[in-house]
Short mmCIF file of C-alpha atoms in Angstrom, two decimals:
data_model
loop_
_atom_site.label_atom_id
_atom_site.label_comp_id
_atom_site.label_asym_id
_atom_site.label_seq_id
_atom_site.Cartn_x
_atom_site.Cartn_y
_atom_site.Cartn_z
CA MET I 1 -5.09 13.54 24.81
CA ALA I 2 -3.24 14.34 27.95
CA ARG I 3 -4.22 12.52 31.19
CA ASP I 4 -3.70 13.60 34.71
CA GLY I 5 -2.32 11.32 37.61
CA GLN I 6 -5.64 9.86 38.08
CA GLY I 7 -5.99 8.84 34.43
CA LEU I 8 -8.60 11.58 33.53
CA GLU I 9 -8.47 13.19 30.19
CA LEU I 10 -7.56 16.77 29.87
CA SER I 11 -8.17 18.99 26.91
CA ASN I 12 -5.46 21.55 25.77
CA ALA I 13 -3.13 20.61 28.57
CA ASP I 14 0.58 20.61 28.31
CA ALA I 15 2.92 18.99 30.82
CA GLY I 16 2.84 22.04 33.00
CA ALA I 17 -0.90 22.11 33.29
CA VAL I 18 -0.84 18.34 34.08
CA ALA I 19 1.61 18.83 36.88
CA ALA I 20 -0.17 21.79 38.36
CA LEU I 21 -3.47 19.91 38.54
CA ASP I 22 -1.75 16.85 40.07
CA PHE I 23 -0.16 19.16 42.58
CA VAL I 24 -3.35 20.93 43.54
CA ARG I 25 -5.26 17.62 43.85
CA GLU I 26 -2.59 16.30 46.37
CA GLU I 27 -2.25 19.64 48.29
CA TRP I 28 -6.07 20.14 48.64
CA LEU I 29 -6.78 16.66 49.74
CA ALA I 30 -3.86 16.97 52.31
CA PHE I 31 -5.13 20.32 53.43
CA GLY I 32 -1.64 21.60 52.62
CA ASN I 33 -0.45 25.16 53.07
CA ARG I 34 1.09 25.64 49.55
CA LEU I 35 -2.06 26.17 47.50
CA ALA I 36 -0.93 29.69 46.45
CA GLU I 37 1.63 27.98 44.26
CA PHE I 38 -1.35 26.52 42.31
CA THR I 39 -3.19 29.86 41.95
CA ALA I 40 0.02 31.32 40.66
CA ALA I 41 0.07 28.73 37.91
CA ALA I 42 -3.60 29.10 37.20
CA ASP I 43 -3.19 32.88 36.78
CA LYS I 44 -0.67 32.17 33.94
CA GLU I 45 -2.60 29.39 32.25
CA GLU I 46 -3.90 30.23 28.71
CA LYS I 47 -5.27 26.93 27.37
CA CYS I 48 -6.36 24.38 29.91
CA LEU I 49 -9.61 25.66 31.37
CA LEU I 50 -9.55 23.33 34.48
CA LEU I 51 -6.70 25.33 36.02
CA PRO I 52 -8.79 28.58 36.35
CA LEU I 53 -11.87 26.54 37.23
CA VAL I 54 -10.18 24.79 40.13
CA ALA I 55 -8.65 28.04 41.21
CA ALA I 56 -12.22 29.59 41.23
CA ASN I 57 -13.44 26.77 43.52
CA LEU I 58 -10.44 27.20 45.76
CA VAL I 59 -11.14 30.96 46.34
CA LEU I 60 -14.89 30.39 46.72
CA SER I 61 -14.09 28.06 49.55
CA MET I 62 -12.51 30.90 51.44
CA ASN I 63 -15.98 32.35 52.24
CA SER I 64 -15.06 35.97 51.43
CA THR I 65 -16.29 38.75 49.26
CA GLU I 66 -12.79 39.07 47.72
CA GLY I 67 -12.78 35.29 46.96
CA PHE I 68 -16.18 35.54 45.09
CA GLU I 69 -14.98 38.43 42.99
CA ALA I 70 -11.88 36.52 42.09
CA ALA I 71 -13.82 33.44 41.26
CA LYS I 72 -15.95 35.35 38.76
CA ARG I 73 -12.79 36.46 37.00
CA TYR I 74 -11.60 32.87 36.94
CA VAL I 75 -14.84 31.71 35.38
CA VAL I 76 -14.70 34.38 32.69
CA ARG I 77 -11.08 33.35 31.78
CA ALA I 78 -12.06 29.68 31.81
CA LYS I 79 -15.01 30.24 29.48
CA THR I 80 -12.59 31.70 26.83
CA MET I 81 -10.70 28.33 27.04
CA SER I 82 -13.76 26.10 26.68
CA SER I 83 -13.34 25.29 22.91
CA GLY I 84 -12.67 21.57 22.61
CA ALA I 85 -13.40 21.00 26.27
CA ASN I 86 -14.55 17.54 27.17
CA ALA I 87 -17.68 16.54 29.08
CA ARG I 88 -16.03 16.47 32.48
CA GLU I 89 -14.56 19.79 32.06
CA LEU I 90 -17.95 21.32 30.89
CA ALA I 91 -19.45 19.75 34.05
CA TRP I 92 -16.74 21.43 36.13
CA LEU I 93 -17.69 24.81 34.40
CA ALA I 94 -21.53 24.39 35.06
CA ALA I 95 -20.90 23.45 38.71
CA THR I 96 -18.60 26.45 39.30
CA GLU I 97 -20.95 28.81 37.62
CA ALA I 98 -23.74 27.52 39.78
CA TRP I 99 -21.77 28.21 42.94
CA VAL I 100 -20.88 31.67 41.79
CA ALA I 101 -24.54 32.31 41.21
CA GLY I 102 -25.34 31.11 44.76
CA ASP I 103 -27.12 27.94 43.48
CA THR I 104 -25.21 25.45 45.76
CA ASP I 105 -28.07 22.93 45.36
CA ARG I 106 -27.40 22.85 41.63
CA SER I 107 -23.60 22.65 42.21
CA LEU I 108 -24.04 19.79 44.56
CA GLN I 109 -26.16 17.91 42.05
CA LEU I 110 -23.64 18.49 39.27
CA HIS I 111 -20.74 17.17 41.60
CA GLU I 112 -22.58 14.06 42.54
CA GLN I 113 -23.25 13.36 38.80
CA MET I 114 -19.54 13.98 38.09
CA VAL I 115 -18.48 11.61 40.80
CA ALA I 116 -20.92 8.96 39.48
CA GLN I 117 -19.41 9.21 35.99
CA TRP I 118 -15.88 9.96 36.90
CA PRO I 119 -15.21 8.43 40.42
CA ARG I 120 -11.48 9.02 39.86
CA ASP I 121 -12.04 12.78 39.93
CA LEU I 122 -11.26 13.33 43.59
CA LEU I 123 -11.35 17.02 43.54
CA ALA I 124 -14.91 16.86 42.30
CA ALA I 125 -15.68 14.50 44.97
CA LYS I 126 -14.05 16.85 47.71
CA LEU I 127 -15.98 19.84 46.41
CA GLY I 128 -19.15 17.80 46.28
CA GLN I 129 -18.57 16.83 49.95
CA LEU I 130 -17.90 20.55 50.82
CA HIS I 131 -21.20 21.54 49.34
CA ALA I 132 -23.01 18.74 51.28
CA PHE I 133 -21.15 19.67 54.49
CA ASN I 134 -22.17 23.42 54.02
CA ARG I 135 -25.86 22.24 53.73
CA GLY I 136 -25.76 19.69 56.65
CA ASP I 137 -26.50 16.96 54.08
CA ALA I 138 -24.92 14.04 55.74
CA GLU I 139 -26.61 11.51 53.32
CA ALA I 140 -25.02 13.18 50.32
CA LEU I 141 -21.65 13.55 52.11
CA LEU I 142 -21.72 9.69 52.54
CA ARG I 143 -23.05 8.94 49.03
CA ILE I 144 -20.00 10.60 47.46
CA GLY I 145 -17.71 8.79 49.71
CA GLU I 146 -19.26 5.60 48.82
CA ARG I 147 -19.03 6.35 45.02
CA ILE I 148 -15.35 6.86 45.14
CA VAL I 149 -14.07 4.13 47.36
CA PRO I 150 -14.33 1.26 44.76
CA ALA I 151 -12.34 3.09 42.06
CA ASN I 152 -9.64 4.36 44.67
CA GLY I 153 -9.25 1.67 47.17
CA ASP I 154 -5.53 2.15 47.43
CA ASN I 155 -5.93 6.05 48.25
CA HIS I 156 -5.84 6.97 51.88
CA TYR I 157 -7.51 10.28 51.09
CA VAL I 158 -10.56 8.54 49.91
CA TRP I 159 -10.88 6.36 52.91
CA ALA I 160 -10.69 9.52 55.11
CA MET I 161 -13.31 11.20 52.99
CA TYR I 162 -15.62 8.06 53.18
CA ALA I 163 -14.98 7.89 57.00
CA PHE I 164 -16.22 11.51 57.48
CA GLY I 165 -19.52 10.64 55.73
CA LEU I 166 -20.01 7.67 57.82
CA GLU I 167 -19.25 9.64 61.09
CA GLU I 168 -21.91 12.43 60.17
CA CYS I 169 -24.41 9.72 59.53
CA ASN I 170 -23.67 8.36 62.95
CA ARG I 171 -22.08 5.16 61.74
CA LEU I 172 -19.38 5.46 64.08
CA ASP I 173 -17.72 2.12 64.22
CA GLU I 174 -17.52 1.96 60.43
CA ALA I 175 -16.33 5.50 60.39
CA GLU I 176 -13.46 4.82 62.87
CA THR I 177 -12.52 1.68 60.98
CA ALA I 178 -12.28 3.55 57.64
CA ALA I 179 -10.32 6.48 59.11
CA ARG I 180 -7.88 4.19 60.89
CA LYS I 181 -7.48 2.25 57.50
CA ALA I 182 -6.45 5.57 56.03
CA ILE I 183 -4.01 6.33 58.80
CA ALA I 184 -2.56 2.72 58.39
CA MET I 185 -1.90 3.57 54.64
CA ASP I 186 -0.40 7.15 55.54
CA ARG I 187 -0.04 8.34 59.07
CA ARG I 188 -0.02 11.95 57.97
CA ASP I 189 -3.55 12.18 56.65
CA PRO I 190 -5.21 14.98 58.55
CA TRP I 191 -8.65 14.41 57.44
CA ALA I 192 -8.32 10.73 58.81
CA HIS I 193 -7.05 12.22 62.12
CA HIS I 194 -10.17 14.56 62.02
CA ALA I 195 -12.61 11.71 61.38
CA VAL I 196 -11.18 9.62 64.25
CA ALA I 197 -11.40 12.75 66.60
CA HIS I 198 -15.05 13.02 65.69
CA CYS I 199 -15.75 9.41 66.49
CA LEU I 200 -13.95 9.58 69.74
CA GLU I 201 -15.78 12.77 70.75
CA ALA I 202 -19.10 11.44 69.94
CA ARG I 203 -18.50 8.51 72.24
CA GLY I 204 -16.97 10.56 75.10
CA ARG I 205 -13.66 8.76 74.70
CA MET I 206 -11.78 11.87 75.81
CA GLN I 207 -8.61 10.43 77.33
CA GLU I 208 -8.10 8.35 74.18
CA GLY I 209 -8.80 11.55 72.10
CA VAL I 210 -6.09 13.39 73.75
CA ALA I 211 -3.54 10.74 73.40
CA PHE I 212 -4.37 10.13 69.70
CA LEU I 213 -4.24 13.83 68.63
CA GLU I 214 -1.18 14.51 70.63
CA GLU I 215 0.55 11.51 68.92
CA MET I 216 -0.43 12.73 65.45
CA SER I 217 0.26 16.38 66.08
CA ASP I 218 3.79 16.29 64.79
CA THR I 219 2.40 15.85 61.28
CA TRP I 220 0.32 19.00 61.18
CA GLU I 221 3.00 21.59 60.61
CA GLY I 222 2.49 21.50 56.73
CA CYS I 223 -1.31 21.90 57.07
CA ASN I 224 -3.17 24.95 56.10
CA SER I 225 -4.50 27.31 58.76
CA PHE I 226 -7.94 25.78 58.86
CA MET I 227 -6.79 22.24 59.37
CA TYR I 228 -3.92 23.06 61.72
CA THR I 229 -6.22 25.22 63.97
CA HIS I 230 -9.18 22.77 63.67
CA LEU I 231 -7.23 19.74 64.85
CA TRP I 232 -5.92 21.61 67.77
CA TRP I 233 -9.49 22.76 68.33
CA HIS I 234 -10.64 19.16 68.56
CA LEU I 235 -7.86 18.49 71.17
CA ALA I 236 -9.23 21.36 73.19
CA LEU I 237 -12.79 19.98 73.14
CA PHE I 238 -11.43 16.81 74.74
CA LEU I 239 -9.48 18.70 77.32
CA ILE I 240 -12.46 20.83 78.24
CA ASP I 241 -14.52 17.61 78.81
CA LEU I 242 -11.63 16.31 81.02
CA ASP I 243 -11.91 19.43 83.19
CA ARG I 244 -8.48 20.60 81.87
CA THR I 245 -9.84 24.04 80.82
CA ASP I 246 -6.50 25.72 81.64
CA GLU I 247 -4.82 23.63 78.94
CA ALA I 248 -7.72 24.39 76.50
CA LEU I 249 -7.35 27.93 77.05
CA GLU I 250 -3.63 27.68 76.49
CA LEU I 251 -4.19 25.90 73.24
CA TYR I 252 -6.48 28.71 72.07
CA ASP I 253 -3.64 31.19 72.62
CA ARG I 254 -1.00 29.11 71.19
CA ARG I 255 -2.52 27.00 68.46
CA VAL I 256 -6.18 28.08 67.68
CA TRP I 257 -6.14 31.73 67.36
CA GLY I 258 -3.55 33.79 65.47
CA VAL I 259 -2.53 31.65 62.48
CA TRP I 260 -4.64 33.50 59.90
CA LYS I 261 -7.03 35.69 61.77
CA GLU I 262 -8.68 37.02 58.53
CA PHE I 263 -9.83 33.50 57.59
CA SER I 264 -13.41 32.63 58.25
CA GLU I 265 -12.65 29.00 59.42
CA ASP I 266 -10.08 30.18 61.82
CA GLN I 267 -12.41 32.69 63.20
CA ILE I 268 -15.13 30.12 63.96
CA ASN I 269 -12.65 27.87 65.58
CA ALA I 270 -11.81 30.63 67.95
CA ILE I 271 -15.45 31.73 68.49
CA SER I 272 -16.54 28.21 69.29
CA LEU I 273 -13.64 27.46 71.62
CA LEU I 274 -14.06 30.68 73.68
CA ALA I 275 -17.88 30.07 73.90
CA ARG I 276 -17.50 26.59 75.17
CA LEU I 277 -14.86 27.60 77.71
CA GLU I 278 -17.14 30.34 79.00
CA LEU I 279 -19.99 27.73 79.24
CA ARG I 280 -17.79 25.79 81.60
CA GLY I 281 -17.16 28.84 83.81
CA VAL I 282 -13.75 29.91 82.37
CA ASP I 283 -12.95 33.76 82.40
CA VAL I 284 -11.53 34.36 78.88
CA GLY I 285 -10.64 37.84 79.72
CA ASP I 286 -10.44 40.33 76.86
CA ARG I 287 -10.09 37.71 74.04
CA TRP I 288 -13.45 38.38 72.47
CA ALA I 289 -12.45 41.87 71.61
CA ASP I 290 -9.53 40.78 69.40
CA VAL I 291 -11.80 38.32 67.55
CA ALA I 292 -14.56 40.89 67.09
CA ILE I 293 -12.05 43.11 65.05
CA TYR I 294 -11.93 40.48 62.33
CA LEU I 295 -15.79 39.80 62.36
CA LYS I 296 -16.94 43.47 61.84
CA PRO I 297 -16.27 43.29 58.04
CA ARG I 298 -18.56 40.22 57.77
CA LEU I 299 -21.78 41.71 58.83
CA HIS I 300 -23.36 41.59 55.32
CA GLU I 301 -21.66 38.56 53.77
CA HIS I 302 -24.10 35.77 54.41
CA PHE I 303 -22.29 32.96 52.66
CA SER I 304 -23.48 30.42 55.25
CA PRO I 305 -25.95 30.59 58.15
CA PHE I 306 -23.58 28.34 60.08
CA LEU I 307 -20.84 30.95 59.80
CA ASP I 308 -23.21 33.89 60.35
CA LEU I 309 -24.43 32.58 63.65
CA GLN I 310 -20.93 32.31 65.02
CA TYR I 311 -19.88 35.64 63.69
CA LEU I 312 -22.97 37.21 65.43
CA TYR I 313 -22.37 35.51 68.68
CA GLY I 314 -18.68 36.56 68.68
CA LEU I 315 -19.69 40.24 68.07
CA ALA I 316 -22.25 39.94 70.90
CA ARG I 317 -19.85 38.55 73.40
CA ALA I 318 -17.46 41.29 72.60
CA GLY I 319 -20.19 43.82 73.48
CA ASP I 320 -20.43 45.20 69.93
CA GLN I 321 -24.24 45.88 70.12
CA SER I 322 -24.39 48.18 66.96
CA GLY I 323 -22.67 45.47 65.02
CA VAL I 324 -25.11 42.95 66.28
CA THR I 325 -28.19 44.99 65.48
CA GLU I 326 -26.89 45.83 61.98
CA MET I 327 -26.02 42.02 61.33
CA LEU I 328 -29.43 40.99 62.67
CA ALA I 329 -31.30 43.25 60.12
CA SER I 330 -28.99 42.11 57.32
CA LEU I 331 -29.53 38.42 58.14
CA GLU I 332 -33.44 38.90 58.18
CA ASP I 333 -33.11 40.39 54.72
CA ARG I 334 -31.01 37.51 53.56
CA ALA I 335 -33.64 35.03 54.91
CA GLU I 336 -36.32 36.79 52.97
CA ARG I 337 -34.33 36.34 49.69
CA ALA I 338 -33.67 32.61 50.42
CA LYS I 339 -34.13 30.17 47.66
CA PRO I 340 -36.55 27.44 48.28
CA PHE I 341 -33.92 24.86 49.06
CA GLU I 342 -32.27 27.01 51.62
CA ARG I 343 -35.22 28.59 53.37
CA GLU I 344 -35.29 26.11 56.22
CA ALA I 345 -31.68 27.03 56.98
CA TRP I 346 -32.14 30.78 56.84
CA ALA I 347 -35.67 31.62 57.78
CA ASP I 348 -36.55 28.79 60.19
CA CYS I 349 -33.25 28.44 61.90
CA ALA I 350 -30.80 31.25 61.40
CA VAL I 351 -33.14 34.12 62.14
CA PRO I 352 -34.63 32.87 65.53
CA ALA I 353 -31.25 31.45 66.49
CA ALA I 354 -29.33 34.69 65.85
CA HIS I 355 -31.90 36.60 67.95
CA GLY I 356 -31.50 33.91 70.59
CA LEU I 357 -27.81 34.08 70.60
CA ALA I 358 -27.91 37.80 70.96
CA ALA I 359 -30.21 37.44 73.88
CA HIS I 360 -28.05 34.91 75.43
CA ALA I 361 -25.04 37.19 75.30
CA LYS I 362 -27.05 40.03 76.87
CA GLY I 363 -28.17 37.78 79.79
CA ASP I 364 -31.87 37.51 78.65
CA PHE I 365 -31.97 33.74 79.17
CA ALA I 366 -35.77 33.11 78.98
CA GLU I 367 -35.90 34.95 75.64
CA ALA I 368 -32.67 33.00 74.45
CA ALA I 369 -34.29 29.67 75.48
CA ARG I 370 -37.47 30.43 73.67
CA LEU I 371 -35.91 31.63 70.48
CA LEU I 372 -33.01 28.90 70.30
CA GLY I 373 -35.64 26.24 71.17
CA GLN I 374 -37.55 27.46 68.05
CA ALA I 375 -34.49 27.08 65.91
CA MET I 376 -33.17 23.69 67.18
CA PRO I 377 -35.35 21.41 65.10
CA HIS I 378 -34.17 23.05 61.98
CA LEU I 379 -30.47 23.10 62.87
CA GLN I 380 -28.90 20.41 60.68
CA PRO I 381 -29.59 22.38 57.32
CA ILE I 382 -27.42 25.30 58.41
CA GLY I 383 -24.27 23.29 57.62
CA GLY I 384 -21.23 22.37 59.67
CA SER I 385 -20.56 19.12 61.41
CA ILE I 386 -22.41 17.47 64.36
CA ALA I 387 -19.71 18.36 66.74
CA GLN I 388 -19.74 22.09 65.43
CA ARG I 389 -23.38 22.45 65.49
CA ALA I 390 -23.21 21.13 69.17
CA LEU I 391 -22.18 24.63 70.27
CA PHE I 392 -25.72 25.92 69.61
CA GLY I 393 -27.21 23.20 71.55
CA ALA I 394 -24.89 23.88 74.45
CA ILE I 395 -25.88 27.67 74.48
CA HIS I 396 -29.55 26.67 74.41
CA LEU I 397 -29.07 24.24 77.25
CA ASP I 398 -27.28 26.97 79.25
CA ALA I 399 -30.23 29.35 78.59
CA LEU I 400 -32.78 26.62 79.73
CA MET I 401 -30.85 26.13 82.92
CA ARG I 402 -30.34 29.79 83.66
CA ALA I 403 -33.94 30.61 82.92
CA ASP I 404 -35.08 27.81 85.17
CA TRP I 405 -36.71 25.78 82.46
CA ASN I 406 -35.84 22.68 84.43
CA ASP I 407 -37.84 20.00 82.67
CA ALA I 408 -36.42 20.95 79.23
CA ALA I 409 -32.96 21.20 80.53
CA MET I 410 -33.09 17.86 82.36
CA ALA I 411 -34.30 16.04 79.30
CA ILE I 412 -31.39 17.23 77.32
CA LEU I 413 -28.89 16.53 80.05
CA GLN I 414 -30.13 12.98 80.52
CA ALA I 415 -29.95 12.39 76.79
CA ASP I 416 -26.39 13.88 76.79
CA GLU I 417 -25.47 11.50 79.69
CA ARG I 418 -26.82 8.42 77.89
CA GLU I 419 -24.81 9.39 74.80
CA ARG I 420 -21.61 10.29 76.57
CA PRO I 421 -21.65 8.93 80.13
CA THR I 422 -17.95 9.81 80.79
CA VAL I 423 -18.25 13.59 80.94
CA ALA I 424 -18.24 14.72 84.58
CA ALA I 425 -19.61 18.24 83.79
CA THR I 426 -22.87 16.73 82.44
CA LYS I 427 -23.38 14.78 85.74
CA ARG I 428 -22.62 17.94 87.75
CA ALA I 429 -25.19 19.97 85.76
CA LEU I 430 -27.67 17.08 86.36
CA ALA I 431 -26.95 17.18 90.05
CA GLY I 432 -27.69 20.91 90.28
CA LEU I 433 -30.94 20.41 88.45
CA TYR I 434 -32.05 17.40 90.56
CA ARG I 435 -31.28 19.61 93.80
CA LYS I 436 -33.39 22.45 92.29
CA VAL I 437 -36.35 20.11 91.85
CA GLY I 438 -35.89 18.37 95.19
CA ARG I 439 -34.58 15.06 94.04
CA THR I 440 -31.84 14.80 96.66
CA GLU I 441 -30.92 11.16 96.27
CA GLN I 442 -30.48 11.45 92.46
CA ALA I 443 -28.43 14.66 93.04
CA GLN I 444 -26.16 12.80 95.47
CA ALA I 445 -25.72 9.94 93.03
CA ALA I 446 -24.88 12.29 90.10
CA GLU I 447 -22.42 14.25 92.40
CA TYR I 448 -20.65 10.98 93.40
CA GLN I 449 -20.31 9.85 89.76
CA ALA I 450 -18.99 13.27 88.87
CA GLU I 451 -16.32 13.18 91.46
CA GLN I 452 -15.36 9.67 90.52
CA LEU I 453 -14.76 10.61 87.05
CA ALA I 454 -12.93 13.71 88.04
CA ARG I 455 -10.58 11.59 90.17
CA GLN I 456 -10.00 9.34 87.12
CA TYR I 457 -9.25 12.33 85.02
CA ARG I 458 -6.83 13.84 87.61
CA ALA I 459 -5.11 10.60 88.05
CA ALA I 460 -4.60 10.15 84.30
CA ARG I 461 -3.21 13.76 84.07
CA GLU I 462 -0.75 13.10 86.73
CA LYS I 463 0.44 9.87 85.28
CA ALA I 464 0.84 11.56 81.90
CA ALA I 465 2.87 14.42 83.48
#
């Protein structure tokens, strides 16, 4: 019986199949840009069913109609190779079939079971975490990380995976410690860089975040487009909070948009960054129009409510009203067909949020505030990370302020200030609200604090230059 580099048994595997599986495990965990080399090997494989199964999961993760059709073909091929397959390989087959069928709840359950029985199967763990992430299930994300650490304590990828689960469960100190442990083991681990960025962003440690990511950025050239653009996206978020929006917009043009415009993850990085810049008063010119070209084919995909909401907002900001109208109708139909485990994400959150985002883009801020407020309590199940979902909260807050729903806006801003007291923009927004409601002394105090922070930011920028 052949074994892979993790010591896991493989049926019907020759040396070439073992090498291909070892390669794809390393490349996937490293977010590398050579995964096409594995799919080429999987396309030629005739005996070892894990190659077409891993390839199926790889193309499924691309969130495209073409990817799902390719995955179906890979699964059909894998089933012809299933004679003599071991229990782990049959579990892979069942989990992949569930994903193709749209039953990601079942797929997540199977991946958790696989990790419990075979904690050295790091690709099963990575895919389990992906399903948990796509459902906003932070507890499952962490459970999987906790399962694999004891059996893989010498593997930096595992510590990075564990760190991200901790961060999404708001265990920030532990998360940062685990991520920095991964970096101490291998400085090049991009998922560890990503986890540290999340921890620093959550605490408002923006200057430290810029310094950290700039220091690590020389290691990102071999990353795939998602990881490459997403890490630069994180740097741009720090810059926005440091009032360095000119640099953030420059990063959009040079690093965030344009690597692989057809890829869903690159698209949402672009949409989210443009939206955040506009919320801080930046004129982004005609950039929405270019992004919208690549969103138009996605009106009826509905692979994820988290993706759909950003696609729709991008179309709305580009002024494609017919596309927005068509996508809203299609999204409502998808919500009606939601399985019980996904109903909250689609019906309770995505539908009102989508209408709210469309209203915001049109300038109907009272309607946007009402509809987004209806969706906000159900936001986590749509998927994405805490930092990514914060976009929808920021748009909701903007709608509240523009609609003069002052009490609700003030409560959110005060909570934001407690969580991240170093963001000058939050204090400026609070100052404006205090003045609206006649709290002059509080407004003056907030304005003073904002200016003090801005001075610190400028001094640090000048020193760095």
